[in-house]
Amino acid sequence: MSNTVITVSDVVTRFGKNVVHDGICLSVRQGEIYGLLGGSGSGKSTLLKELIMLLRPQSGEIRVLGQNLLTISRSHAAMLRSQWGVLFQAGALYSSLTVEENIGIKLREYTDLPLKLVQDIVRMKINMVGLPEHAAVLYPAELSGGMVKRAALARALAMDPELLFLDEPTSGLDPVGAEAFDNLILKLREILGLTVVMVTHDLDSIWTTVDRFAVLGEKKVVAEGTLNEVRENPHPIVRQFFGGARGRIRSRNGK
Amino acid sequence: MQTLRSQKARIQRLKSTDGVIMLKSFGDWTTDALRDAAEILEQFSRTSRNVSIQWDLSHVERVDSAGIMLFILCYDLLKSNNCSIEVIGAKSEHEKMYRLLRKYAPGDSGVGPAFSSRFLKPLSDIGKGSVAFMLNMTAFFAFIGENFVNLLYSLLHPRSIRFGAIVKNIEEAGVRAIPIVALTSFLIGVVIAYQGAVQLEKFGANIFIVDMIGLSITRELSPLITAIVVAGRTGSSYTAQLGVMKITEEIDAMRTMGFDPHRFLVLPRIMALMIALPLMIFFADIIGIAAGMFISHVHLHLSYTEFLHRLQNVLGVKHVWIGICKGPVFAWLIAAVGCFHGFQVSKSTESIGRYTTISVVNAIFLVIACDALFSVIFTELGI
């Protein structure tokens, strides 16, 4: 469990004159669910984009599965991309493909498995994320918000990735749906042995799902660790996060 | 650990003395390594019937859900073919994964259309297409009706007309389109003058180039070309604008606030275009004739004074008016079709592109069809 899968050290990100990150350091261990927290504009989504090679930081080092993302070669990058799955905030399902085609697209493009097997793998993933079977032939526009998230999760899991990146997986879901989604992620980690990195500001997810997390603020990581460790942290941003009315109610209820 | 390439999944078939078939699996049973084994196994499971099989999994290295799925697929197929299978040597972590994934394996329920035939497909497509066309027409007439009611309301309550929006739309659809309209009508004038000049020169009837240019530009070409340019430029942008507003639920928001989208969005656009297009046609008339005059001068050595003198005599003002009067009709068609398709955009972003294309194609077709109708009517009436 103690293998580190992702290490981020001294990352600096600037957009023009606007400094987003000024020396971010954190590490994610194998098999854990790691949360990235922070208020709006704290750069957590930017950090996630840097982890999945959509953005390049100005300086610093990011190692994912042992590869340095700033110096990675094309072929290694391609290999790395096949080892992770990404769930975007709004699902980002391809609107011209059905759910089934969306989930199977990586299998069809990158492997040459027989079609029947691909179809069965896709249907297994559909069952796994709890989508009804008839959803397979629907187009993304015909799905509800919760179903879009589930379909996108199934797509992220299609190739059995080792690493799963989730961008605000429970945003836009009702509390029941959000809880079900959290449980789903816990269950999938058990089945598939995933390491999960998620951007979230859902307090419930932090309590029930996340093992360790980092709180971003003031362009740095202001706290990192398990829930109990972070709650001891006296930093004002952390205090604000857990000391607000919602945080207090949540901590009273416990896990 | 991650740079390690997967070993190919392999399968070995042995026949033991007592008629039991031994299957031995080797290597990594993962998505990227599964291909050969999958083909062999599928073939084997389809063709084997009533045999006993011993499946040895003890040499399998890594396994992912694709590997498990292949195992389940073949296992079930063999079972349904009356084979008896004994699985031996499965590692405990593989067995645990199998147990967890087993319940998600898809059953045999063939999901698919209950009835399909290659021969009947064209018929069913025609049927679906016709129904869709009928529904579309109904929706369009409903849209026009709603629009008309709102127009009447606006005329009875002139204060509710959104003059600001109309002016803004005139600027957007009319003023900003002047360069492209000028360029196209100039080129059309040049083309007509050149084509005409070559023919007329043969007969020494150079001066008649004026009649030809004056009549064809004002009556037909400038209204038609301007309308087509506007359909491509403004009709599409109307569809896209309203489509985006539909997707971002702005239109729903307007309805809840009591702002009727027809009054706030559609009528100003239609009115603006109905005002702007005739003016643009008049502008295109001038540019087109000027271009013709320029070419006549260069090619036929017809002086500008001669050209203008002749033009005054042959070009009755009614021809100009006929051209300009087509403007509001074309404008109404373009704007109504554009707005209608904008409202048809559904949840997906992809449909914006689709409906924008449909809107432009429909608008151009309707403009040309309507122009043909005008030609027939004017000829029959002797105008």
Coordinates of N, CA, C and O in Angstrom, one line a residue, chain B residues 35-160:
Chain B
R35 N -5.7 -11.1 -27.1 CA -6.3 -11.3 -28.4 C -6.3 -12.8 -28.9 O -7.3 -13.4 -29.3
D36 N -5.1 -13.4 -29.0 CA -5.0 -14.7 -29.6 C -5.7 -15.7 -28.8 O -6.5 -16.5 -29.3
A37 N -5.6 -15.7 -27.5 CA -6.3 -16.6 -26.6 C -7.8 -16.5 -26.8 O -8.5 -17.5 -26.8
A38 N -8.2 -15.2 -27.0 CA -9.7 -15.0 -27.1 C -10.2 -15.7 -28.4 O -11.3 -16.3 -28.3
E39 N -9.5 -15.6 -29.5 CA -9.9 -16.2 -30.7 C -10.0 -17.7 -30.6 O -10.9 -18.3 -31.0
I40 N -8.9 -18.3 -30.0 CA -8.8 -19.7 -29.9 C -9.9 -20.2 -29.0 O -10.7 -21.1 -29.4
L41 N -10.1 -19.6 -27.9 CA -11.1 -20.0 -26.9 C -12.5 -19.9 -27.4 O -13.3 -20.8 -27.2
E42 N -12.8 -18.8 -28.1 CA -14.2 -18.6 -28.6 C -14.5 -19.7 -29.6 O -15.5 -20.3 -29.6
Q43 N -13.5 -20.0 -30.5 CA -13.7 -21.0 -31.5 C -13.9 -22.4 -30.8 O -14.8 -23.1 -31.2
F44 N -13.0 -22.6 -29.8 CA -13.1 -23.9 -29.1 C -14.4 -24.1 -28.4 O -15.1 -25.1 -28.5
S45 N -14.9 -23.0 -27.7 CA -16.1 -23.1 -26.9 C -17.3 -23.3 -27.8 O -18.3 -23.9 -27.5
R46 N -17.3 -22.7 -29.0 CA -18.4 -22.8 -29.9 C -18.6 -24.2 -30.5 O -19.7 -24.7 -30.7
T47 N -17.4 -24.9 -30.7 CA -17.5 -26.1 -31.4 C -17.5 -27.3 -30.5 O -17.8 -28.4 -30.9
S48 N -17.1 -27.2 -29.2 CA -17.1 -28.3 -28.3 C -18.5 -28.6 -27.8 O -19.2 -27.8 -27.3
R49 N -18.8 -29.9 -27.8 CA -20.1 -30.3 -27.3 C -19.9 -31.7 -26.5 O -19.2 -32.5 -27.0
N50 N -20.6 -31.8 -25.4 CA -20.6 -33.0 -24.7 C -19.2 -33.6 -24.4 O -19.0 -34.8 -24.6
V51 N -18.3 -32.8 -23.9 CA -17.0 -33.3 -23.5 C -16.7 -32.8 -22.1 O -17.3 -31.9 -21.6
S52 N -15.8 -33.5 -21.5 CA -15.4 -33.0 -20.2 C -14.1 -32.3 -20.3 O -13.2 -32.7 -21.1
I53 N -14.0 -31.2 -19.6 CA -12.8 -30.3 -19.8 C -12.2 -30.1 -18.4 O -12.9 -29.9 -17.4
Q54 N -10.9 -30.1 -18.4 CA -10.2 -29.7 -17.2 C -9.4 -28.4 -17.5 O -8.6 -28.4 -18.5
W55 N -9.7 -27.3 -16.8 CA -9.1 -26.0 -17.2 C -8.1 -25.7 -16.1 O -8.5 -25.4 -15.0
D56 N -6.9 -25.6 -16.5 CA -5.8 -25.3 -15.6 C -5.4 -23.8 -15.6 O -5.0 -23.4 -16.7
L57 N -5.6 -23.1 -14.5 CA -5.3 -21.7 -14.5 C -4.1 -21.4 -13.7 O -3.8 -20.2 -13.4
S58 N -3.3 -22.4 -13.3 CA -2.3 -22.1 -12.4 C -1.1 -21.3 -12.9 O -0.3 -20.8 -12.2
H59 N -1.0 -21.2 -14.3 CA 0.1 -20.5 -14.9 C -0.3 -19.1 -15.3 O 0.5 -18.4 -16.0
V60 N -1.4 -18.6 -14.9 CA -1.9 -17.3 -15.3 C -1.2 -16.3 -14.4 O -1.2 -16.5 -13.2
E61 N -0.7 -15.2 -15.0 CA 0.0 -14.2 -14.2 C -0.9 -13.1 -13.7 O -1.5 -13.2 -12.7
R62 N -1.1 -12.1 -14.6 CA -2.0 -11.0 -14.2 C -3.4 -11.2 -14.9 O -3.5 -11.7 -15.9
V63 N -4.4 -10.6 -14.2 CA -5.7 -10.7 -14.8 C -6.4 -9.4 -14.6 O -6.2 -8.7 -13.6
D64 N -7.2 -9.0 -15.6 CA -8.1 -7.9 -15.4 C -9.5 -8.2 -15.8 O -9.7 -9.4 -16.1
S65 N -10.4 -7.3 -15.8 CA -11.8 -7.6 -16.0 C -12.0 -8.2 -17.4 O -13.0 -9.0 -17.6
A66 N -11.2 -7.8 -18.4 CA -11.4 -8.3 -19.7 C -11.1 -9.8 -19.7 O -11.8 -10.6 -20.3
G67 N -10.1 -10.2 -19.0 CA -9.7 -11.6 -18.9 C -10.8 -12.4 -18.2 O -11.1 -13.5 -18.6
I68 N -11.3 -11.9 -17.1 CA -12.4 -12.5 -16.4 C -13.6 -12.7 -17.3 O -14.2 -13.7 -17.3
M69 N -13.9 -11.6 -18.1 CA -15.0 -11.7 -18.9 C -14.9 -12.8 -20.0 O -15.8 -13.5 -20.3
L70 N -13.7 -12.9 -20.5 CA -13.4 -14.0 -21.5 C -13.7 -15.3 -20.9 O -14.3 -16.2 -21.5
F71 N -13.2 -15.5 -19.7 CA -13.3 -16.8 -19.0 C -14.8 -17.0 -18.8 O -15.3 -18.1 -19.1
I72 N -15.6 -16.0 -18.3 CA -17.0 -16.2 -18.1 C -17.7 -16.6 -19.3 O -18.5 -17.5 -19.4
L73 N -17.4 -15.8 -20.4 CA -18.0 -16.1 -21.7 C -17.8 -17.5 -22.1 O -18.8 -18.2 -22.5
C74 N -16.6 -18.0 -22.1 CA -16.3 -19.3 -22.6 C -16.9 -20.4 -21.6 O -17.5 -21.4 -22.1
Y75 N -16.8 -20.1 -20.3 CA -17.3 -21.1 -19.4 C -18.8 -21.3 -19.6 O -19.3 -22.4 -19.7
D76 N -19.6 -20.2 -19.7 CA -21.0 -20.2 -19.9 C -21.4 -20.9 -21.2 O -22.3 -21.7 -21.3
L77 N -20.6 -20.6 -22.3 CA -20.9 -21.2 -23.6 C -20.7 -22.7 -23.5 O -21.5 -23.5 -24.0
L78 N -19.6 -23.1 -22.9 CA -19.3 -24.6 -22.8 C -20.3 -25.3 -21.9 O -20.8 -26.4 -22.3
K79 N -20.7 -24.6 -20.9 CA -21.8 -25.2 -20.0 C -23.1 -25.4 -20.8 O -23.7 -26.4 -20.7
S80 N -23.4 -24.4 -21.6 CA -24.7 -24.5 -22.3 C -24.6 -25.5 -23.5 O -25.6 -26.0 -24.0
N81 N -23.3 -25.9 -23.8 CA -23.1 -27.0 -24.8 C -23.0 -28.3 -24.1 O -22.4 -29.2 -24.7
N82 N -23.4 -28.5 -22.9 CA -23.4 -29.8 -22.2 C -22.0 -30.3 -21.9 O -21.8 -31.5 -21.9
C83 N -21.0 -29.4 -21.7 CA -19.7 -29.8 -21.4 C -19.6 -29.8 -19.9 O -20.2 -28.9 -19.2
S84 N -18.8 -30.7 -19.3 CA -18.5 -30.5 -17.9 C -17.1 -29.9 -17.7 O -16.2 -30.4 -18.4
I85 N -17.0 -28.9 -16.9 CA -15.8 -28.2 -16.7 C -15.3 -28.3 -15.3 O -16.1 -28.1 -14.4
E86 N -14.0 -28.6 -15.2 CA -13.4 -28.5 -13.9 C -12.3 -27.5 -13.9 O -11.4 -27.6 -14.8
V87 N -12.4 -26.5 -13.1 CA -11.3 -25.5 -13.1 C -10.4 -25.8 -12.0 O -10.8 -26.0 -10.8
I88 N -9.1 -25.9 -12.3 CA -8.1 -26.2 -11.2 C -7.0 -25.1 -11.2 O -6.7 -24.5 -12.2
G89 N -6.4 -25.0 -10.1 CA -5.2 -24.2 -9.9 C -5.4 -22.7 -10.0 O -4.5 -21.9 -10.2
A90 N -6.7 -22.2 -9.8 CA -6.9 -20.8 -9.9 C -6.3 -20.1 -8.6 O -6.5 -20.6 -7.5
K91 N -5.6 -19.0 -8.8 CA -5.0 -18.3 -7.7 C -6.1 -17.6 -6.9 O -7.1 -17.2 -7.5
S92 N -5.8 -17.4 -5.6 CA -6.9 -16.9 -4.7 C -7.3 -15.5 -5.1 O -8.5 -15.2 -5.1
E93 N -6.3 -14.7 -5.6 CA -6.8 -13.3 -5.9 C -7.6 -13.3 -7.2 O -8.5 -12.5 -7.4
H94 N -7.3 -14.2 -8.1 CA -8.1 -14.3 -9.4 C -9.5 -14.8 -9.0 O -10.5 -14.3 -9.6
E95 N -9.5 -15.7 -8.1 CA -10.8 -16.3 -7.7 C -11.7 -15.2 -7.1 O -12.9 -15.1 -7.4
K96 N -11.0 -14.4 -6.2 CA -11.8 -13.3 -5.6 C -12.3 -12.3 -6.6 O -13.5 -11.9 -6.6
M97 N -11.5 -12.0 -7.6 CA -11.9 -11.1 -8.6 C -13.1 -11.7 -9.4 O -14.0 -11.0 -9.8
Y98 N -12.9 -13.0 -9.7 CA -14.0 -13.6 -10.5 C -15.3 -13.5 -9.7 O -16.4 -13.2 -10.3
R99 N -15.3 -13.8 -8.4 CA -16.5 -13.8 -7.6 C -17.1 -12.4 -7.6 O -18.3 -12.2 -7.7
L100 N -16.2 -11.4 -7.5 CA -16.8 -10.0 -7.5 C -17.4 -9.6 -8.8 O -18.4 -8.9 -8.9
L101 N -16.8 -10.1 -9.9 CA -17.2 -9.6 -11.2 C -18.3 -10.5 -11.8 O -19.1 -10.0 -12.7
R102 N -18.4 -11.7 -11.3 CA -19.4 -12.6 -11.9 C -20.8 -12.0 -12.0 O -21.5 -12.2 -12.9
K103 N -21.2 -11.3 -10.9 CA -22.6 -10.9 -10.9 C -22.8 -9.7 -11.9 O -24.0 -9.3 -12.1
Y104 N -21.8 -9.1 -12.4 CA -21.9 -8.1 -13.4 C -21.9 -8.6 -14.8 O -22.1 -7.8 -15.8
A105 N -21.6 -9.8 -15.0 CA -21.5 -10.4 -16.3 C -22.8 -10.3 -17.0 O -23.8 -10.6 -16.4
P106 N -22.8 -9.8 -18.3 CA -24.1 -9.7 -18.9 C -24.7 -11.1 -19.2 O -24.0 -12.1 -19.4
G107 N -26.1 -11.2 -19.0 CA -26.7 -12.4 -19.3 C -26.9 -12.7 -20.8 O -26.3 -12.0 -21.6
D108 N -27.7 -13.6 -21.1 CA -27.9 -13.9 -22.5 C -29.0 -13.1 -23.2 O -29.3 -13.4 -24.4
S109 N -29.6 -12.2 -22.5 CA -30.7 -11.4 -23.0 C -30.2 -10.6 -24.2 O -29.4 -9.7 -24.1
G110 N -30.6 -11.1 -25.4 CA -30.1 -10.4 -26.6 C -30.9 -9.1 -26.7 O -32.0 -9.0 -27.1
V111 N -30.1 -8.0 -26.4 CA -30.8 -6.7 -26.6 C -30.7 -6.3 -28.0 O -29.6 -6.2 -28.6
G112 N -31.8 -6.0 -28.6 CA -31.8 -5.6 -30.0 C -33.2 -5.4 -30.5 O -34.1 -5.7 -29.8
P113 N -33.4 -4.9 -31.7 CA -34.7 -4.6 -32.2 C -35.4 -5.9 -32.3 O -34.9 -7.0 -32.7
A114 N -36.7 -5.9 -32.0 CA -37.5 -7.2 -32.0 C -37.6 -7.7 -33.5 O -37.7 -8.8 -33.7
F115 N -37.7 -6.7 -34.4 CA -38.0 -7.1 -35.7 C -37.1 -6.2 -36.7 O -37.1 -5.0 -36.6
S116 N -36.3 -6.9 -37.5 CA -35.5 -6.1 -38.4 C -35.3 -7.0 -39.6 O -35.0 -8.2 -39.5
S117 N -35.3 -6.4 -40.8 CA -35.0 -7.2 -42.0 C -34.4 -6.2 -43.0 O -34.7 -5.1 -43.1
R118 N -33.4 -6.7 -43.7 CA -32.6 -5.9 -44.6 C -33.5 -5.4 -45.7 O -33.4 -4.3 -46.2
F119 N -34.5 -6.2 -46.1 CA -35.3 -5.9 -47.2 C -36.4 -4.8 -46.9 O -36.8 -4.0 -47.7
L120 N -36.8 -4.9 -45.6 CA -37.9 -4.0 -45.2 C -37.3 -2.7 -44.7 O -38.1 -1.8 -44.5
K121 N -36.0 -2.6 -44.5 CA -35.4 -1.4 -43.9 C -35.7 -0.2 -44.7 O -36.1 0.8 -44.1
P122 N -35.5 -0.2 -46.1 CA -35.9 1.0 -46.8 C -37.3 1.5 -46.6 O -37.5 2.7 -46.4
L123 N -38.2 0.5 -46.5 CA -39.6 0.9 -46.3 C -39.8 1.5 -44.9 O -40.4 2.6 -44.8
S124 N -39.2 0.9 -43.9 CA -39.4 1.5 -42.6 C -38.7 2.8 -42.5 O -39.1 3.8 -41.8
D125 N -37.5 3.0 -43.2 CA -36.9 4.3 -43.2 C -37.7 5.4 -43.9 O -37.8 6.5 -43.4
I126 N -38.4 5.0 -45.0 CA -39.3 5.9 -45.7 C -40.4 6.3 -44.7 O -40.7 7.5 -44.6
G127 N -41.0 5.3 -44.0 CA -42.0 5.6 -43.1 C -41.6 6.5 -42.0 O -42.3 7.6 -41.8
K128 N -40.5 6.2 -41.4 CA -40.0 7.1 -40.3 C -39.7 8.5 -40.8 O -40.1 9.5 -40.2
G129 N -39.1 8.6 -42.0 CA -38.8 9.9 -42.6 C -40.1 10.7 -42.9 O -40.1 11.9 -42.6
S130 N -41.1 10.0 -43.4 CA -42.3 10.7 -43.7 C -43.0 11.3 -42.4 O -43.4 12.4 -42.3
V131 N -43.0 10.4 -41.4 CA -43.6 10.8 -40.1 C -42.8 12.0 -39.5 O -43.4 13.0 -39.1
A132 N -41.5 11.9 -39.6 CA -40.7 13.0 -39.1 C -40.9 14.3 -39.8 O -41.0 15.4 -39.3
F133 N -41.1 14.1 -41.2 CA -41.3 15.3 -42.0 C -42.7 16.0 -41.6 O -42.8 17.2 -41.5
M134 N -43.7 15.1 -41.5 CA -45.0 15.6 -41.1 C -45.0 16.4 -39.8 O -45.5 17.5 -39.6
L135 N -44.3 15.7 -38.8 CA -44.2 16.3 -37.5 C -43.5 17.7 -37.6 O -43.9 18.7 -36.9
N136 N -42.4 17.7 -38.4 CA -41.6 18.9 -38.6 C -42.5 20.0 -39.2 O -42.4 21.2 -38.7
M137 N -43.3 19.7 -40.2 CA -44.1 20.7 -40.8 C -45.1 21.2 -39.8 O -45.3 22.4 -39.7
T138 N -45.7 20.3 -39.1 CA -46.7 20.7 -38.1 C -46.1 21.7 -37.1 O -46.6 22.8 -36.8
A139 N -44.8 21.3 -36.6 CA -44.2 22.2 -35.7 C -43.9 23.5 -36.3 O -44.0 24.6 -35.6
F140 N -43.5 23.5 -37.6 CA -43.1 24.8 -38.2 C -44.4 25.7 -38.3 O -44.3 26.9 -38.1
F141 N -45.5 25.1 -38.7 CA -46.8 25.9 -38.8 C -47.2 26.4 -37.4 O -47.6 27.5 -37.3
A142 N -47.0 25.6 -36.4 CA -47.3 26.0 -35.0 C -46.4 27.2 -34.7 O -46.9 28.2 -34.1
F143 N -45.1 27.1 -35.1 CA -44.2 28.2 -34.8 C -44.6 29.5 -35.5 O -44.7 30.6 -34.9
I144 N -45.0 29.3 -36.8 CA -45.4 30.5 -37.6 C -46.7 31.1 -36.9 O -46.8 32.3 -36.8
G145 N -47.6 30.2 -36.5 CA -48.8 30.7 -35.9 C -48.5 31.5 -34.6 O -49.0 32.6 -34.5
E146 N -47.7 30.9 -33.8 CA -47.3 31.6 -32.5 C -46.7 33.0 -32.8 O -47.0 34.0 -32.2
N147 N -45.8 32.9 -33.8 CA -45.1 34.1 -34.2 C -46.1 35.2 -34.7 O -46.0 36.4 -34.4
F148 N -47.1 34.8 -35.5 CA -48.1 35.7 -36.0 C -49.0 36.3 -34.9 O -49.2 37.5 -34.9
V149 N -49.3 35.5 -34.0 CA -50.1 36.0 -32.8 C -49.3 37.1 -32.1 O -49.8 38.1 -31.7
N150 N -48.0 36.8 -31.9 CA -47.2 37.7 -31.2 C -47.0 39.0 -32.0 O -46.9 40.1 -31.4
L151 N -47.0 38.8 -33.3 CA -46.9 40.0 -34.2 C -48.1 40.9 -34.0 O -48.0 42.1 -33.9
L152 N -49.3 40.2 -34.1 CA -50.5 41.0 -33.9 C -50.5 41.7 -32.6 O -50.9 42.9 -32.5
Y153 N -50.1 41.0 -31.5 CA -50.1 41.6 -30.2 C -49.2 42.9 -30.2 O -49.5 43.9 -29.7
S154 N -48.0 42.7 -30.9 CA -47.1 43.8 -30.9 C -47.6 45.0 -31.7 O -47.4 46.1 -31.3
L155 N -48.4 44.7 -32.8 CA -48.9 45.8 -33.5 C -50.0 46.5 -32.7 O -50.2 47.7 -32.8
L156 N -50.8 45.7 -31.9 CA -51.8 46.4 -31.1 C -51.2 47.1 -29.9 O -51.8 48.1 -29.4
H157 N -50.1 46.6 -29.5 CA -49.4 47.3 -28.3 C -48.0 47.7 -28.8 O -47.0 47.0 -28.4
P158 N -47.9 48.8 -29.6 CA -46.6 49.1 -30.1 C -45.5 49.3 -29.1 O -44.3 49.2 -29.4
R159 N -45.9 49.6 -27.9 CA -44.9 49.9 -26.9 C -44.2 48.6 -26.5 O -43.1 48.7 -25.9
S160 N -44.8 47.5 -26.8 CA -44.1 46.2 -26.4 C -43.0 45.8 -27.4 O -42.3 44.8 -27.2

